[in-house]
Amino acid sequence: VNSSSPEHVLIDLENPMSALVPTPAPSSPTPPNPAMGKPVQAEDIEYLETSTTTCQPWLCKINLIHPQMLYHENILANLYCRSALLALVENPRPNFKLPRQLSSKSFITATSPTEDQESSCSSTISLPQAAQPGEGQEPPNIEYVSMLSKELLRGPQPNGTVPPLTESCAPSACHVTEYNALSPLRMFYHSPARLRDALSKMIYGALIEDDAAPMALAARFLKVLYEAPSLFHLETVRLSDMKASYDIHFNHAAFLIISCRIASLDEKSNDAYPKCPWVRVFAHNGTLGLARDGQPLRQEVVHYPYNSTTYSTAYQEPSAVSVQSIARFPSVIIPFDRVHVRTISSTPSPPIIVNLHSIPAELCLTLAFVECVMSVANTDSAAIPSTVLLYCTEALCKVIRRVDLASSMKEMIFHLLAELIRMIPPTTKDLPNLCNKLKVFQTELHVLYPHELKANGGSKRKESSSLLDIKTSTYFQGLVELVFALREVVPDIGSRDTPDSSKDSGDLKSSPSVKRSKTAERQTLSKRRKMRAKTRGRECTKSPPEDPDGGDGGPGTAVSGWMEQAFACNVILRKLLNSGEGNSEAMRQMIQQTRDNLMATNCTSRLIVVCGLPTFYSTDRVKTTIRKLCSPVGGIVEGELFVPCHQYPLPPASKDEQLCKGVAVFQITSQEMIKDVVSMLQSSKFLKGEVSGGDSDNNRAYCVVTLGPDLLCGSDNSALIASAVELYSTSKFLKFDGSLNDETRTVLRTIFFSCNGKPSLSKVAVSNTTDGNMMYQFLSVFDDDIICTINNVFKEYGEKTSAETEELYFTFESFIGWVATVAKQNPVLALRGVLRCGFDLQYNLTYPTDKDYLQKLQKCSGRQVDEMLVQYVNRLCRARCLAPSRIHPQEILPSLSDKADPGLVPLVSMPLEYLRLRFAFLQCLNTWVGRYLLPAISLSTVHLYPRSIGGLLYQGRDLLFYDTKLAYLHFVVNNTNKRSTDNVPPEIIFDPLNFVHQPDRQQESTITVLAKEQLSRTPSSELCVKLATGGDPIFPFNVKLTGEAVQGTSGSFRYFVWLVAQELQSHSLPLLLECPSSSAGENRNKYVLAPKNLSYHDEALLQFLGVLLGVAIRSEVPFPIDCLQPFWKRLLGESVTMETDLRQVDIITDNFMRQLRALRSEVEFNELVGQTCPTHHLAKEECSPACPYKFSYASLHGYDVSLRAGSPRITWNNLSMFIDSVMSFRKCELDSDNLIPIIQCGLASVVPLEPLLLLGPQDLELRVCGQPFVDIGFLKLHTIYQVGISASDKHIEFFWNVLEGLSQEDLRKLIKFACNQERIPFSCPCQSEGSEVSHVPPYPMKIAPGEGRDDRLIRTETCMFMIKLPAYSSEVIMKERILQAINCRDDPLSG
């Protein structure tokens, strides 16, 4: 019971209405004694103690226990009266008129008339009614809202704290999912919607009344902030060598925030756990009963240090002091005004200080009012006057600067201030001045930054400007939000000031104490003066190189570098999402930087030269083999594979099969895969000629090499390779007759006219070094002295335009003739000249060369094109098994299938050079967001504050690559590992034979119910492990199969996940429902959440479903449930879109509604009724017959549901109402508002929900369920071969050939046979790490030699993903054995 919330009212049972008058609360915690008519006095206690010593203990107990019981009875009676009064005011009975004093100004308040309570919120805001009556009802007044706010204050959970950490500690799952520490309404009130509705009605009533009413209403609510110091109390407990135990009472406190900080950061921390806590804090919880002495029992709410394995199952943010402080020194909020503190007689190292901050109920209501004002402003930006928003900002600014608040309260106010500042129009007169007053927080951010780095990465990272792999504290995140909002209004506020001092900013969990001694400051200043003197006396001729992480510049440079990069990301995102808003200079600089990086070509580094091929091979056979080897890594660029025949460079003598010349040159699509391609080419027995029956060539030296930027190679066979490159360069320039081909002439025309666009060029024009002059770049490769080269070219090929002038000019035909001559003499040099101009080997521009490329890029791109480009890159990354950061922009080249895709028409119509530049820009932006912005912001503000940086990232999540979002999710998941390595994992035990060939089992006998029951007593913290990696991964729980000799846990765990997914999509469990569209042939075997009224058993199953979704994320095992998009949308808190989602789920209803909307007259309506109802006949004299159809419609379950009371018949007049009723009914079923919070509750107990918000519905489905198809190329790349076999063995080639011919259904069966799961991940960290330990389970697939040959079957080891493959003699036998293995297995765990 919150001791500040009840009103002390004496009730006269004979005349209750006349007795509702506030009376003073007792001035001391001593309860009143009704028998004496006064509180228990000191002499009474002395008498009772004397009576105890005289063998009268019963009298002492009675006189002590009864007053305590009556005191609590009095509190409960007042609580019940207040609740009854609120219900009476809100829902009056018919024909019942409220007394005048109850409907206007006589609401009960918690104010006592004593002098020491005159500054309370009740006396501050107990003012006349502000809103005018509307629609026959009076809007709530301040007195009513004040009483309602005290009624709705959160009570204690079973552990004594406020936040509902788990569903077992909360009234419902909604209380778990709606709690948000950054929202005053959701943090302090258990029914925030009820209070929000009352406050919103007051605000709208004031807006309707007159122009001055909103300001007057804000002044009444915010007046408490101007009297803040008198309402906020702070008690500090400093641990000493003396043992202490005492009570602390806070007057008018609704909540207490208990936090812990260290006295000094200079002392070395002792990370060893003590034998017993240093300090314990108890709360006087009246619900625990009474002790023998009549005093209420106390409940321990927190002790320091706390054991990380026993404290909490909720997501804890890392601390800015030490990593172990996450759980050892938590900050807690309790709804009590009295605590009991006990300290032990030992001094910790470093010294610990416990702070107890009081939060009055008045502050809670004021902050809730500010939040409602912002909510109304978000709904209608013109509703709230800017003066009201500015007044709220000023009030919050005053309280945060004048009052020593707890860090958690400061975090909340930081976010409120940031949102208010962004709401106020920038042209407001007093806004810059107000922002300058908050400049002190810029200094605090500079001081706090190195401590954040030190806490997460040690001393090595304290001077870095990158926050990569660092999860900052929530206090730091709130500070960043405020400082960035200030810089958006006043850009000059970002100038770096020397932070010479800083105020202690709260508890150890959120913000460290950054106090510095005066001696240390003097030493630092003296060092700076010495360094400045040395710098002035030294002449620096060369500036030092810039460190991108700011390491050389010290902590000040690091924080400035990080802040500039992060703020630039913020500005660019706002510019991309809100065209016309924000500063475009940061975007312009980033685009220019990415363009400069694109000038360095990488196309030659993807060029592979194969020499020493058997000359008796045909060119077609060599091309087929090379294409097949390169197919798993993305293939060859545009299929261009140069394999010359014997007659080359002469034309072939005939069209018959030509024998190759022994060389092959081609370019692959990805530079990152070049090592894999070279390895496969070097191990190919066919290309070596070891498996052929032709004549052997002992003089042939087989080699595979790659080229450098200048088409050079340092291999031993350099002469042979140079000859091959020369042949390839000749083929790019010349035809068989020695003339330039058409593609080359087109490129040379572009190069020539890029100089000045004139048909003849002078030496001055060619020598111009301005950007865009390709002629200068082309000629620069022929000689180091380019002026000499130009003079020689003009001397030999120059022409005079007239006889009067001696100046030579260079025409296009002269240029063509000169290039043709050079290409015949040195084709490699000519090709290098083309590449130097910005072209690739396919003669496509790699970057824009126009001077006005920024304007052209802005015209041909936009948010829609950017989102298409991100989707295209995500698809490309999945096809190439690469992350976007490992794709060079020059590797972006849409294929023919991409160009034929209707959804990519705006993208492929964009010039290729601009497409590559835009991808480079988005690639750089994603890198900056992941490195500088994401670690420094909070995603808890996504739906709460839409203008925040978190809300900005949520709105622009379609501009982030899938890998960027996934990397952040994985980082957060790994940092929320709560299970200790010493703890034994939870275990599920079942007999697999009981679940074989039983598709429709009873609900009680399913494996899902069995697993739920076995894990029911397991805390969710035991399921929170790091992402599963390596060959022996750690899963959230182990699965033991009775009667099976299974070694390892991987195979049985994957079998359990697959079996549960099968049960969820069957009739055994009533959670999912097959969509009605499947009956029409659309979306077959697709499911939606089954709408229903919940029972206790269904609620437990839904919560367990959420737990399984989180387990699938942590275990990296796909959970193959085929749910449609509405399910994943609602899981992320998005609303269902009826235009698209209804057609997916119920195409029959969608078509029917479209048909009804298309009706234009009553005649068409009657004709439709006659067609759909054969028994309905329309007489000629009847113009409007009674329709046989009523206001009812079939639910998703197929039951007929009445949409209106009485189910009236449908007529032409109420047809639109019927359509709206059906659509609303379907939307209500798809929303499933009573089911989704329960699933979210289970999911949040295993995986934090905040990073999931960046994922879209399709991304979340892909991460949880995986892809429904098997990629043979990806599987081949992640396959290793055991000792004794290799990829070039004949039976291994048979194996892959058979797999390429199987259907997707058979491939899923093969994967299920090999590793007990039908879906496998499509991405793997080993792409970038290169270590087997970093493989995602079940990768890598292992192929081991089997026993025997054609007469033996295939065996598998499911835990190891190993296939024991006998060396079958033919491909036919291999296919027969594989089909037999995947289709004729009875036991899914065979082998």
Coordinates of N, CA and C in Angstrom, one line a residue, residues 31 47 88 111 189 245 315 374 438 504 547 838 924 1005 1046 1078 1104 1219 1330 1359 1365 1376:
P31 N 0.8 5.0 15.1 CA -0.6 4.9 14.8 C -1.5 5.4 15.8
Y47 N 4.7 2.4 30.2 CA 3.8 1.6 31.0 C 3.7 0.2 30.4
L88 N -18.3 6.5 -8.6 CA -19.6 7.2 -8.5 C -19.6 8.4 -9.5
T111 N -4.4 16.6 1.1 CA -3.7 17.7 1.8 C -4.1 17.8 3.2
Y189 N 2.1 4.7 -12.9 CA 0.7 4.4 -12.8 C 0.4 3.0 -13.4
S245 N 21.9 0.6 12.0 CA 20.6 0.2 11.6 C 19.6 1.3 12.0
Y315 N 15.9 -7.1 -18.5 CA 17.0 -6.6 -19.3 C 17.6 -5.4 -18.5
M374 N 2.4 16.6 -24.9 CA 3.1 16.2 -26.1 C 2.3 15.2 -26.9
L438 N 20.9 25.2 -21.1 CA 21.1 23.8 -21.0 C 22.5 23.4 -21.5
D504 N 28.1 15.7 -9.9 CA 27.8 14.3 -9.7 C 26.4 14.0 -10.2
D547 N 43.5 10.5 -37.3 CA 43.1 9.2 -36.9 C 41.6 9.1 -36.9
G838 N 37.5 6.0 -65.1 CA 36.3 5.7 -64.3 C 35.4 4.6 -64.8
C924 N 27.9 3.8 -46.4 CA 28.6 4.7 -45.4 C 27.7 5.1 -44.3
S1005 N -1.3 -34.2 -24.4 CA -0.2 -35.2 -24.6 C 0.8 -34.6 -25.7
V1046 N 21.9 -40.8 -27.8 CA 22.3 -39.6 -28.5 C 23.5 -39.0 -27.8
S1078 N -6.6 -20.0 -47.9 CA -6.1 -21.3 -48.4 C -7.2 -22.1 -49.1
F1104 N 4.3 -19.3 -23.6 CA 5.4 -20.2 -23.9 C 5.7 -20.1 -25.4
I1219 N -20.6 -2.9 -44.5 CA -19.2 -3.0 -45.0 C -18.2 -2.6 -43.9
G1330 N 36.2 -16.1 -40.6 CA 37.1 -17.0 -41.2 C 37.5 -18.1 -40.2
C1359 N 23.7 -34.6 -34.7 CA 24.3 -33.6 -33.8 C 25.4 -32.8 -34.4
L1365 N 29.0 -40.8 -46.4 CA 28.6 -41.0 -47.8 C 29.5 -42.1 -48.4
E1376 N 19.4 -42.8 -56.1 CA 18.5 -43.8 -55.6 C 18.7 -43.9 -54.1

